[in-house]
PDB file of C-alpha atoms in Angstrom:
ATOM      1  CA  MET Y   1     226.103  64.815 -44.178  1.00 76.00           C
ATOM      2  CA  SER Y   2     224.531  61.825 -45.893  1.00 92.00           C
ATOM      3  CA  LYS Y   3     225.740  60.914 -49.283  1.00 98.00           C
ATOM      4  CA  LEU Y   4     223.266  59.880 -52.062  1.00 98.00           C
ATOM      5  CA  ILE Y   5     223.094  56.448 -53.512  1.00 98.00           C
ATOM      6  CA  THR Y   6     220.962  56.114 -56.741  1.00 98.00           C
ATOM      7  CA  VAL Y   7     219.568  52.536 -57.146  1.00 98.00           C
ATOM      8  CA  PHE Y   8     218.414  51.338 -60.547  1.00 98.00           C
ATOM      9  CA  GLY Y   9     215.642  48.732 -60.799  1.00 98.00           C
ATOM     10  CA  ALA Y  10     214.355  50.060 -57.477  1.00 98.00           C
ATOM     11  CA  THR Y  11     211.178  47.972 -57.572  1.00 97.00           C
ATOM     12  CA  GLY Y  12     212.770  44.766 -59.044  1.00 96.00           C
ATOM     13  CA  GLN Y  13     214.399  41.880 -57.308  1.00 97.00           C
ATOM     14  CA  GLN Y  14     218.075  43.204 -57.247  1.00 98.00           C
ATOM     15  CA  GLY Y  15     217.467  46.898 -56.741  1.00 98.00           C
ATOM     16  CA  GLY Y  16     214.693  46.353 -54.194  1.00 98.00           C
ATOM     17  CA  SER Y  17     217.075  44.017 -52.168  1.00 98.00           C
ATOM     18  CA  VAL Y  18     219.752  46.826 -52.198  1.00 98.00           C
ATOM     19  CA  ILE Y  19     217.227  49.415 -50.911  1.00 98.00           C
ATOM     20  CA  ARG Y  20     215.833  47.171 -48.202  1.00 98.00           C
ATOM     21  CA  THR Y  21     219.373  46.227 -46.971  1.00 98.00           C
ATOM     22  CA  ILE Y  22     220.443  49.901 -46.768  1.00 98.00           C
ATOM     23  CA  LEU Y  23     217.327  51.009 -45.012  1.00 98.00           C
ATOM     24  CA  GLN Y  24     217.713  48.055 -42.540  1.00 98.00           C
ATOM     25  CA  ASP Y  25     221.400  48.647 -41.852  1.00 97.00           C
ATOM     26  CA  ALA Y  26     222.086  51.038 -38.952  1.00 96.00           C
ATOM     27  CA  SER Y  27     225.127  52.495 -40.357  1.00 96.00           C
ATOM     28  CA  LEU Y  28     224.380  52.640 -44.145  1.00 98.00           C
ATOM     29  CA  SER Y  29     220.841  54.233 -43.410  1.00 97.00           C
ATOM     30  CA  GLN Y  30     222.644  57.002 -41.602  1.00 97.00           C
ATOM     31  CA  ASP Y  31     225.426  57.224 -44.380  1.00 97.00           C
ATOM     32  CA  PHE Y  32     223.225  57.308 -47.482  1.00 98.00           C
ATOM     33  CA  LYS Y  33     220.104  58.850 -48.722  1.00 98.00           C
ATOM     34  CA  ILE Y  34     218.498  56.688 -51.417  1.00 98.00           C
ATOM     35  CA  ARG Y  35     217.158  57.645 -54.913  1.00 98.00           C
ATOM     36  CA  GLY Y  36     215.369  54.760 -56.612  1.00 98.00           C
ATOM     37  CA  ILE Y  37     215.143  54.713 -60.506  1.00 98.00           C
ATOM     38  CA  THR Y  38     212.201  52.911 -61.899  1.00 95.00           C
ATOM     39  CA  ARG Y  39     210.305  52.983 -65.284  1.00 90.00           C
ATOM     40  CA  ASP Y  40     206.972  53.818 -63.737  1.00 91.00           C
ATOM     41  CA  ILE Y  41     207.026  56.091 -60.613  1.00 94.00           C
ATOM     42  CA  SER Y  42     203.141  55.633 -60.236  1.00 94.00           C
ATOM     43  CA  LYS Y  43     203.068  52.006 -59.476  1.00 94.00           C
ATOM     44  CA  PRO Y  44     202.234  50.873 -55.971  1.00 96.00           C
ATOM     45  CA  ALA Y  45     205.747  49.442 -55.401  1.00 96.00           C
ATOM     46  CA  ALA Y  46     207.320  52.809 -56.208  1.00 97.00           C
ATOM     47  CA  GLN Y  47     204.918  54.594 -53.998  1.00 96.00           C
ATOM     48  CA  ALA Y  48     205.704  52.208 -51.160  1.00 97.00           C
ATOM     49  CA  LEU Y  49     209.317  53.006 -51.492  1.00 98.00           C
ATOM     50  CA  ALA Y  50     208.508  56.726 -51.423  1.00 97.00           C
ATOM     51  CA  GLN Y  51     206.560  56.302 -48.191  1.00 97.00           C
ATOM     52  CA  GLN Y  52     209.778  54.874 -46.678  1.00 97.00           C
ATOM     53  CA  GLY Y  53     211.659  58.128 -47.537  1.00 97.00           C
ATOM     54  CA  VAL Y  54     213.163  56.886 -50.838  1.00 98.00           C
ATOM     55  CA  GLU Y  55     213.289  59.568 -53.573  1.00 98.00           C
ATOM     56  CA  ILE Y  56     211.652  57.928 -56.656  1.00 98.00           C
ATOM     57  CA  LYS Y  57     212.658  59.067 -60.192  1.00 97.00           C
ATOM     58  CA  ALA Y  58     212.048  57.800 -63.700  1.00 96.00           C
ATOM     59  CA  ALA Y  59     214.842  57.643 -66.322  1.00 97.00           C
ATOM     60  CA  ASP Y  60     215.059  56.787 -69.926  1.00 96.00           C
ATOM     61  CA  MET Y  61     217.900  54.253 -70.238  1.00 96.00           C
ATOM     62  CA  SER Y  62     218.277  55.161 -73.930  1.00 96.00           C
ATOM     63  CA  SER Y  63     218.852  58.886 -73.132  1.00 97.00           C
ATOM     64  CA  LYS Y  64     222.224  59.891 -71.631  1.00 97.00           C
ATOM     65  CA  GLU Y  65     220.636  63.232 -70.739  1.00 97.00           C
ATOM     66  CA  SER Y  66     217.891  61.594 -68.788  1.00 97.00           C
ATOM     67  CA  LEU Y  67     220.386  59.498 -66.993  1.00 98.00           C
ATOM     68  CA  ALA Y  68     222.715  62.404 -66.108  1.00 98.00           C
ATOM     69  CA  GLU Y  69     219.788  64.173 -64.596  1.00 97.00           C
ATOM     70  CA  ALA Y  70     218.873  60.972 -62.591  1.00 98.00           C
ATOM     71  CA  LEU Y  71     222.408  60.507 -61.366  1.00 98.00           C
ATOM     72  CA  LYS Y  72     222.916  64.195 -60.400  1.00 98.00           C
ATOM     73  CA  GLY Y  73     224.490  64.525 -57.026  1.00 98.00           C
ATOM     74  CA  SER Y  74     224.979  60.851 -56.594  1.00 98.00           C
ATOM     75  CA  HIS Y  75     228.227  59.533 -54.734  1.00 98.00           C
ATOM     76  CA  SER Y  76     227.373  55.914 -55.290  1.00 98.00           C
ATOM     77  CA  VAL Y  77     225.081  54.134 -57.898  1.00 99.00           C
ATOM     78  CA  PHE Y  78     223.822  50.441 -57.965  1.00 99.00           C
ATOM     79  CA  LEU Y  79     223.209  49.476 -61.530  1.00 98.00           C
ATOM     80  CA  VAL Y  80     221.299  46.437 -62.833  1.00 98.00           C
ATOM     81  CA  THR Y  81     220.504  46.350 -66.622  1.00 98.00           C
ATOM     82  CA  THR Y  82     217.531  44.258 -68.055  1.00 95.00           C
ATOM     83  CA  PRO Y  83     218.082  41.683 -70.772  1.00 93.00           C
ATOM     84  CA  ASP Y  84     215.967  42.179 -74.011  1.00 89.00           C
ATOM     85  CA  TRP Y  85     214.632  38.570 -73.558  1.00 84.00           C
ATOM     86  CA  GLY Y  86     213.646  36.741 -76.704  1.00 72.00           C
ATOM     87  CA  ASN Y  87     214.700  39.590 -79.150  1.00 82.00           C
ATOM     88  CA  ALA Y  88     217.480  37.923 -80.902  1.00 78.00           C
ATOM     89  CA  GLY Y  89     220.335  40.114 -81.939  1.00 84.00           C
ATOM     90  CA  SER Y  90     219.210  43.066 -79.718  1.00 91.00           C
ATOM     91  CA  ASP Y  91     222.059  44.988 -77.862  1.00 95.00           C
ATOM     92  CA  ALA Y  92     219.700  47.150 -75.879  1.00 96.00           C
ATOM     93  CA  GLU Y  93     221.173  45.907 -72.543  1.00 97.00           C
ATOM     94  CA  LEU Y  94     224.624  46.752 -73.605  1.00 98.00           C
ATOM     95  CA  VAL Y  95     223.639  50.228 -74.774  1.00 98.00           C
ATOM     96  CA  HIS Y  96     221.771  50.907 -71.652  1.00 98.00           C
ATOM     97  CA  GLY Y  97     224.658  49.784 -69.471  1.00 98.00           C
ATOM     98  CA  LYS Y  98     227.137  51.944 -71.422  1.00 98.00           C
ATOM     99  CA  ASN Y  99     224.801  54.990 -71.175  1.00 98.00           C
ATOM    100  CA  VAL Y 100     224.747  54.779 -67.439  1.00 98.00           C
ATOM    101  CA  ALA Y 101     228.420  54.393 -67.208  1.00 98.00           C
ATOM    102  CA  ASP Y 102     228.896  57.596 -69.356  1.00 98.00           C
ATOM    103  CA  ALA Y 103     226.420  59.436 -67.181  1.00 98.00           C
ATOM    104  CA  ALA Y 104     228.334  58.243 -64.050  1.00 98.00           C
ATOM    105  CA  LYS Y 105     231.529  59.557 -65.507  1.00 98.00           C
ATOM    106  CA  GLU Y 106     229.967  62.926 -66.482  1.00 98.00           C
ATOM    107  CA  THR Y 107     228.397  63.383 -63.005  1.00 98.00           C
ATOM    108  CA  GLY Y 108     231.323  62.459 -61.061  1.00 98.00           C
ATOM    109  CA  VAL Y 109     229.990  59.175 -59.392  1.00 98.00           C
ATOM    110  CA  GLN Y 110     232.512  57.980 -56.721  1.00 98.00           C
ATOM    111  CA  HIS Y 111     231.375  54.406 -56.719  1.00 98.00           C
ATOM    112  CA  LEU Y 112     229.463  52.520 -59.398  1.00 99.00           C
ATOM    113  CA  ILE Y 113     228.279  49.020 -58.184  1.00 99.00           C
ATOM    114  CA  PHE Y 114     227.305  46.990 -61.244  1.00 99.00           C
ATOM    115  CA  SER Y 115     225.453  43.671 -61.377  1.00 99.00           C
ATOM    116  CA  SER Y 116     227.692  41.821 -63.772  1.00 98.00           C
ATOM    117  CA  LEU Y 117     228.227  38.391 -65.186  1.00 98.00           C
ATOM    118  CA  LEU Y 118     230.999  36.539 -67.091  1.00 98.00           C
ATOM    119  CA  ASN Y 119     231.375  36.632 -70.827  1.00 98.00           C
ATOM    120  CA  VAL Y 120     230.254  33.130 -71.768  1.00 98.00           C
ATOM    121  CA  THR Y 121     231.587  33.397 -75.352  1.00 98.00           C
ATOM    122  CA  GLU Y 122     235.099  34.145 -74.138  1.00 98.00           C
ATOM    123  CA  ALA Y 123     235.018  31.814 -71.088  1.00 98.00           C
ATOM    124  CA  SER Y 124     233.821  28.884 -73.313  1.00 98.00           C
ATOM    125  CA  GLY Y 125     236.577  29.500 -75.987  1.00 98.00           C
ATOM    126  CA  GLY Y 126     233.852  30.552 -78.457  1.00 98.00           C
ATOM    127  CA  LYS Y 127     231.873  27.301 -78.084  1.00 98.00           C
ATOM    128  CA  LEU Y 128     228.796  28.953 -76.514  1.00 98.00           C
ATOM    129  CA  THR Y 129     227.879  32.109 -78.314  1.00 97.00           C
ATOM    130  CA  HIS Y 130     224.101  32.559 -77.573  1.00 95.00           C
ATOM    131  CA  VAL Y 131     223.987  33.825 -73.893  1.00 96.00           C
ATOM    132  CA  PRO Y 132     223.722  37.571 -74.381  1.00 96.00           C
ATOM    133  CA  HIS Y 133     222.347  38.306 -71.019  1.00 96.00           C
ATOM    134  CA  PHE Y 134     225.770  37.305 -69.632  1.00 98.00           C
ATOM    135  CA  ASP Y 135     227.965  38.534 -72.595  1.00 98.00           C
ATOM    136  CA  HIS Y 136     226.292  41.943 -72.504  1.00 98.00           C
ATOM    137  CA  LYS Y 137     226.820  42.455 -68.766  1.00 98.00           C
ATOM    138  CA  ALA Y 138     230.457  41.464 -69.173  1.00 98.00           C
ATOM    139  CA  LYS Y 139     230.879  43.966 -72.030  1.00 98.00           C
ATOM    140  CA  VAL Y 140     229.244  46.697 -69.864  1.00 98.00           C
ATOM    141  CA  GLU Y 141     231.786  45.750 -66.948  1.00 98.00           C
ATOM    142  CA  GLN Y 142     234.731  45.974 -69.537  1.00 98.00           C
ATOM    143  CA  TYR Y 143     233.376  49.309 -70.679  1.00 98.00           C
ATOM    144  CA  ILE Y 144     233.119  50.701 -67.197  1.00 98.00           C
ATOM    145  CA  ARG Y 145     236.648  49.642 -66.513  1.00 98.00           C
ATOM    146  CA  SER Y 146     237.836  51.244 -69.796  1.00 98.00           C
ATOM    147  CA  ILE Y 147     236.511  54.824 -69.010  1.00 98.00           C
ATOM    148  CA  GLY Y 148     237.862  54.957 -65.393  1.00 98.00           C
ATOM    149  CA  VAL Y 149     234.639  55.148 -63.306  1.00 98.00           C
ATOM    150  CA  PRO Y 150     235.464  53.900 -59.820  1.00 98.00           C
ATOM    151  CA  ALA Y 151     233.575  50.672 -59.749  1.00 99.00           C
ATOM    152  CA  THR Y 152     232.901  47.384 -58.086  1.00 99.00           C
ATOM    153  CA  PHE Y 153     231.218  44.356 -59.847  1.00 99.00           C
ATOM    154  CA  VAL Y 154     228.847  42.092 -58.013  1.00 99.00           C
ATOM    155  CA  LEU Y 155     228.154  38.908 -59.989  1.00 99.00           C
ATOM    156  CA  PRO Y 156     224.942  37.195 -58.805  1.00 98.00           C
ATOM    157  CA  GLY Y 157     224.657  33.501 -58.928  1.00 98.00           C
ATOM    158  CA  TYR Y 158     221.842  31.187 -60.065  1.00 98.00           C
ATOM    159  CA  PHE Y 159     218.657  32.431 -58.465  1.00 98.00           C
ATOM    160  CA  MET Y 160     216.998  30.105 -55.800  1.00 97.00           C
ATOM    161  CA  ALA Y 161     213.635  31.576 -56.914  1.00 96.00           C
ATOM    162  CA  ASN Y 162     214.167  29.860 -60.256  1.00 95.00           C
ATOM    163  CA  TYR Y 163     212.976  26.560 -58.777  1.00 95.00           C
ATOM    164  CA  THR Y 164     210.132  27.820 -56.831  1.00 91.00           C
ATOM    165  CA  VAL Y 165     208.730  30.677 -58.815  1.00 89.00           C
ATOM    166  CA  SER Y 166     209.961  30.276 -62.490  1.00 84.00           C
ATOM    167  CA  GLY Y 167     208.760  26.655 -62.634  1.00 83.00           C
ATOM    168  CA  ILE Y 168     212.189  24.913 -63.239  1.00 94.00           C
ATOM    169  CA  LEU Y 169     211.199  22.394 -60.603  1.00 95.00           C
ATOM    170  CA  ARG Y 170     207.795  21.081 -61.994  1.00 93.00           C
ATOM    171  CA  LYS Y 171     205.244  19.140 -60.180  1.00 93.00           C
ATOM    172  CA  GLY Y 172     204.066  16.279 -62.159  1.00 93.00           C
ATOM    173  CA  ASP Y 173     200.510  14.629 -62.253  1.00 94.00           C
ATOM    174  CA  ASP Y 174     201.759  11.972 -59.806  1.00 96.00           C
ATOM    175  CA  GLY Y 175     202.942  14.533 -57.380  1.00 94.00           C
ATOM    176  CA  VAL Y 176     206.648  14.284 -57.989  1.00 97.00           C
ATOM    177  CA  TYR Y 177     208.650  17.307 -58.606  1.00 96.00           C
ATOM    178  CA  ASN Y 178     210.791  16.832 -61.728  1.00 97.00           C
ATOM    179  CA  LEU Y 179     214.137  18.761 -62.500  1.00 98.00           C
ATOM    180  CA  ALA Y 180     215.147  18.330 -66.138  1.00 97.00           C
ATOM    181  CA  TYR Y 181     218.548  19.823 -67.163  1.00 98.00           C
ATOM    182  CA  PRO Y 182     220.831  19.308 -70.099  1.00 98.00           C
ATOM    183  CA  VAL Y 183     223.556  18.744 -67.539  1.00 98.00           C
ATOM    184  CA  GLY Y 184     224.658  15.903 -65.178  1.00 98.00           C
ATOM    185  CA  ARG Y 185     223.488  15.533 -61.662  1.00 97.00           C
ATOM    186  CA  ASP Y 186     226.868  16.713 -60.353  1.00 97.00           C
ATOM    187  CA  ALA Y 187     227.037  20.101 -62.143  1.00 98.00           C
ATOM    188  CA  GLN Y 188     227.835  22.820 -59.740  1.00 98.00           C
ATOM    189  CA  PHE Y 189     225.227  25.674 -59.473  1.00 98.00           C
ATOM    190  CA  PRO Y 190     226.138  28.677 -57.336  1.00 98.00           C
ATOM    191  CA  LEU Y 191     222.779  29.421 -55.658  1.00 98.00           C
ATOM    192  CA  VAL Y 192     221.757  32.882 -54.374  1.00 98.00           C
ATOM    193  CA  ASP Y 193     218.615  34.058 -52.769  1.00 98.00           C
ATOM    194  CA  ILE Y 194     218.568  37.211 -54.858  1.00 98.00           C
ATOM    195  CA  ALA Y 195     215.759  39.084 -53.164  1.00 98.00           C
ATOM    196  CA  SER Y 196     217.288  38.635 -49.755  1.00 98.00           C
ATOM    197  CA  ASP Y 197     220.906  38.595 -50.391  1.00 98.00           C
ATOM    198  CA  MET Y 198     221.950  40.754 -53.317  1.00 98.00           C
ATOM    199  CA  GLY Y 199     221.635  43.818 -51.018  1.00 98.00           C
ATOM    200  CA  LYS Y 200     223.996  42.183 -48.605  1.00 98.00           C
ATOM    201  CA  TYR Y 201     226.658  41.894 -51.180  1.00 98.00           C
ATOM    202  CA  VAL Y 202     226.163  45.548 -52.336  1.00 98.00           C
ATOM    203  CA  ALA Y 203     226.155  46.754 -48.782  1.00 98.00           C
ATOM    204  CA  THR Y 204     229.531  44.934 -48.254  1.00 98.00           C
ATOM    205  CA  ALA Y 205     230.986  46.859 -51.359  1.00 98.00           C
ATOM    206  CA  LEU Y 206     229.589  50.071 -49.951  1.00 98.00           C
ATOM    207  CA  LYS Y 207     231.234  49.551 -46.607  1.00 98.00           C
ATOM    208  CA  SER Y 208     234.581  48.355 -47.953  1.00 98.00           C
ATOM    209  CA  ARG Y 209     234.728  50.603 -50.951  1.00 98.00           C
ATOM    210  CA  SER Y 210     238.565  51.346 -50.846  1.00 97.00           C
ATOM    211  CA  ASP Y 211     239.173  47.622 -50.608  1.00 97.00           C
ATOM    212  CA  VAL Y 212     236.896  46.426 -53.440  1.00 98.00           C
ATOM    213  CA  LEU Y 213     237.299  49.078 -56.088  1.00 98.00           C
ATOM    214  CA  GLY Y 214     238.054  47.129 -59.288  1.00 98.00           C
ATOM    215  CA  SER Y 215     237.018  43.850 -57.827  1.00 98.00           C
ATOM    216  CA  GLN Y 216     234.506  41.270 -58.585  1.00 98.00           C
ATOM    217  CA  ILE Y 217     232.391  40.022 -55.720  1.00 98.00           C
ATOM    218  CA  LEU Y 218     230.777  36.703 -56.369  1.00 98.00           C
ATOM    219  CA  ALA Y 219     227.168  36.732 -54.981  1.00 98.00           C
ATOM    220  CA  ALA Y 220     226.249  33.063 -54.083  1.00 98.00           C
ATOM    221  CA  ALA Y 221     225.843  31.217 -50.828  1.00 98.00           C
ATOM    222  CA  ASP Y 222     227.496  27.964 -52.083  1.00 98.00           C
ATOM    223  CA  TYR Y 223     227.963  25.577 -55.032  1.00 98.00           C
ATOM    224  CA  TYR Y 224     224.980  23.027 -55.056  1.00 98.00           C
ATOM    225  CA  SER Y 225     224.634  20.058 -57.550  1.00 98.00           C
ATOM    226  CA  PRO Y 226     221.207  19.129 -58.724  1.00 98.00           C
ATOM    227  CA  SER Y 227     221.437  15.995 -56.465  1.00 98.00           C
ATOM    228  CA  HIS Y 228     222.148  18.155 -53.485  1.00 98.00           C
ATOM    229  CA  ILE Y 229     219.232  20.644 -54.507  1.00 98.00           C
ATOM    230  CA  LEU Y 230     216.774  17.809 -54.755  1.00 98.00           C
ATOM    231  CA  ALA Y 231     217.897  16.084 -51.590  1.00 98.00           C
ATOM    232  CA  GLU Y 232     217.370  19.161 -49.533  1.00 98.00           C
ATOM    233  CA  PHE Y 233     214.168  19.917 -51.223  1.00 97.00           C
ATOM    234  CA  GLU Y 234     212.887  16.523 -50.162  1.00 97.00           C
ATOM    235  CA  GLU Y 235     214.089  16.833 -46.484  1.00 97.00           C
ATOM    236  CA  VAL Y 236     212.506  20.269 -46.040  1.00 97.00           C
ATOM    237  CA  THR Y 237     209.206  19.783 -47.931  1.00 96.00           C
ATOM    238  CA  GLY Y 238     208.604  16.059 -47.568  1.00 96.00           C
ATOM    239  CA  LYS Y 239     207.840  15.906 -51.220  1.00 96.00           C
ATOM    240  CA  LYS Y 240     209.275  13.431 -53.765  1.00 97.00           C
ATOM    241  CA  THR Y 241     211.712  14.564 -56.531  1.00 98.00           C
ATOM    242  CA  GLN Y 242     213.229  13.203 -59.742  1.00 98.00           C
ATOM    243  CA  PHE Y 243     216.166  14.396 -61.711  1.00 98.00           C
ATOM    244  CA  VAL Y 244     216.067  13.888 -65.522  1.00 97.00           C
ATOM    245  CA  GLN Y 245     219.047  14.653 -67.683  1.00 98.00           C
ATOM    246  CA  VAL Y 246     217.823  15.402 -71.141  1.00 98.00           C
ATOM    247  CA  ASP Y 247     219.625  16.056 -74.529  1.00 97.00           C
ATOM    248  CA  SER Y 248     220.112  19.555 -75.914  1.00 97.00           C
ATOM    249  CA  ASP Y 249     217.191  19.337 -78.484  1.00 96.00           C
ATOM    250  CA  THR Y 250     214.788  18.093 -76.034  1.00 96.00           C
ATOM    251  CA  TYR Y 251     215.748  20.859 -73.502  1.00 96.00           C
ATOM    252  CA  LYS Y 252     215.492  23.639 -76.251  1.00 94.00           C
ATOM    253  CA  SER Y 253     212.010  22.274 -77.080  1.00 93.00           C
ATOM    254  CA  PHE Y 254     210.787  23.363 -73.525  1.00 91.00           C
ATOM    255  CA  ILE Y 255     211.405  27.010 -74.441  1.00 90.00           C
ATOM    256  CA  PRO Y 256     210.473  27.938 -78.067  1.00 85.00           C
ATOM    257  CA  GLY Y 257     212.528  30.557 -80.139  1.00 87.00           C
ATOM    258  CA  PRO Y 258     215.943  32.140 -79.166  1.00 89.00           C
ATOM    259  CA  MET Y 259     215.170  31.897 -75.518  1.00 91.00           C
ATOM    260  CA  GLY Y 260     215.533  28.092 -75.776  1.00 94.00           C
ATOM    261  CA  GLU Y 261     218.987  28.210 -77.281  1.00 95.00           C
ATOM    262  CA  GLU Y 262     220.019  30.912 -74.678  1.00 95.00           C
ATOM    263  CA  MET Y 263     218.890  28.801 -71.709  1.00 95.00           C
ATOM    264  CA  LEU Y 264     220.490  25.747 -73.126  1.00 97.00           C
ATOM    265  CA  GLU Y 265     223.832  27.323 -73.520  1.00 98.00           C
ATOM    266  CA  ASN Y 266     223.501  29.046 -70.154  1.00 97.00           C
ATOM    267  CA  HIS Y 267     223.126  25.733 -68.448  1.00 98.00           C
ATOM    268  CA  LEU Y 268     225.821  24.083 -70.503  1.00 98.00           C
ATOM    269  CA  PHE Y 269     228.138  26.816 -69.350  1.00 98.00           C
ATOM    270  CA  ILE Y 270     227.367  25.944 -65.667  1.00 98.00           C
ATOM    271  CA  GLU Y 271     228.661  22.477 -66.202  1.00 97.00           C
ATOM    272  CA  ASN Y 272     231.758  23.549 -68.256  1.00 97.00           C
ATOM    273  CA  PRO Y 273     233.719  25.730 -67.706  1.00 97.00           C
ATOM    274  CA  GLY Y 274     231.579  26.681 -64.767  1.00 98.00           C
ATOM    275  CA  TYR Y 275     229.203  29.616 -63.902  1.00 98.00           C
ATOM    276  CA  TYR Y 276     232.090  31.459 -62.364  1.00 98.00           C
ATOM    277  CA  ASN Y 277     234.798  29.732 -64.352  1.00 97.00           C
ATOM    278  CA  GLY Y 278     235.700  27.591 -61.339  1.00 93.00           C
ATOM    279  CA  LYS Y 279     236.349  30.316 -58.874  1.00 98.00           C
ATOM    280  CA  SER Y 280     235.918  29.814 -55.272  1.00 98.00           C
ATOM    281  CA  LEU Y 281     233.225  31.715 -53.358  1.00 98.00           C
ATOM    282  CA  LYS Y 282     235.107  31.736 -50.117  1.00 98.00           C
ATOM    283  CA  GLU Y 283     236.762  35.260 -50.473  1.00 98.00           C
ATOM    284  CA  SER Y 284     233.539  36.929 -51.338  1.00 98.00           C
ATOM    285  CA  ASN Y 285     231.521  35.226 -48.425  1.00 98.00           C
ATOM    286  CA  ASP Y 286     234.329  35.885 -45.995  1.00 98.00           C
ATOM    287  CA  LEU Y 287     233.979  39.641 -46.942  1.00 97.00           C
ATOM    288  CA  LEU Y 288     230.281  39.315 -46.342  1.00 97.00           C
ATOM    289  CA  LYS Y 289     230.689  37.807 -42.902  1.00 97.00           C
ATOM    290  CA  LYS Y 290     233.339  40.503 -42.016  1.00 97.00           C
ATOM    291  CA  HIS Y 291     230.631  43.071 -42.362  1.00 97.00           C
ATOM    292  CA  GLY Y 292     228.029  41.159 -40.397  1.00 96.00           C
ATOM    293  CA  TYR Y 293     226.032  39.479 -43.112  1.00 98.00           C
ATOM    294  CA  GLN Y 294     225.397  35.771 -43.769  1.00 98.00           C
ATOM    295  CA  PRO Y 295     224.220  34.430 -47.022  1.00 98.00           C
ATOM    296  CA  THR Y 296     220.987  32.509 -47.224  1.00 98.00           C
ATOM    297  CA  SER Y 297     221.532  28.775 -47.653  1.00 98.00           C
ATOM    298  CA  TRP Y 298     219.343  26.733 -49.936  1.00 98.00           C
ATOM    299  CA  ARG Y 299     217.828  24.937 -46.987  1.00 98.00           C
ATOM    300  CA  GLU Y 300     216.893  28.268 -45.339  1.00 98.00           C
ATOM    301  CA  PHE Y 301     215.402  29.388 -48.619  1.00 98.00           C
ATOM    302  CA  LEU Y 302     213.259  26.348 -48.748  1.00 97.00           C
ATOM    303  CA  GLU Y 303     212.190  26.776 -45.224  1.00 97.00           C
ATOM    304  CA  LYS Y 304     210.892  30.249 -46.049  1.00 95.00           C
ATOM    305  CA  SER Y 305     209.266  29.162 -49.223  1.00 92.00           C
ATOM    306  CA  LYS Y 306     207.854  25.741 -48.567  1.00 87.00           C
ATOM    307  CA  ALA Y 307     204.354  27.027 -47.606  1.00 81.00           C
ATOM    308  CA  SER Y 308     203.988  28.423 -51.257  1.00 82.00           C
ATOM    309  CA  LEU Y 309     205.055  25.112 -52.888  1.00 79.00           C
TER     310      LEU Y 309
END
């Protein structure tokens, strides 16, 4: 009999990737039925999933009762929480994550796979204290561990789409693409094609549950420096680039309000002590390959994306 996996953020980048990967995987699609959780079950993306056989449900992340109902009967759960961007001091993401953990405990979930990150405040020795979208996820992970829910933690890297969709790589009036960072050109960014690859790492966790319970899986293809990122961008697209290292105040001025401080410290963290605190990606990617998956390289991502640049 098929087990049930409930996927939060079903129409988002991470949850959507998980659902697509399971549906396309011969063994997982037999092993699991999918329930997708989304805020608006009427939107076209949700309806498209329903047409593929995904059960679609809405849930209130602030209500443990609503979440317990959403998780009822689930063997496995994929959880991604959403930052309360720009709302300084909000702990909504932390509360939502803990609520799902409590509901998972109550309903007897056998495998909670959480999209986590490191605690920047702790990893930086208290020097960087304004990156709540990392810290809150780390605290949710800590809470999940503390209440004894069987869990695996998949830590996504720096999104490749940040460069092509979010506008970090900006085309100037002269046609040159500029990359401005408050870190040096040799800083190490662990890049991931989140829409394609998050599902691969979660699928790997599902296939090797007994081996990865309690573990962190680092979801990134490789470490790339800004120099490497721009060199491959030029090779694939034929477009010129320029790297500009800016001071902290200038970088913050690009993004007004609390978000500016958060993005600044997020990037300073990447340079020191490092996005994954210096950990190698080899073990995680070896596990991925063991189960027949390959991470998408930056060059491969660019080949797919260059028509839209």
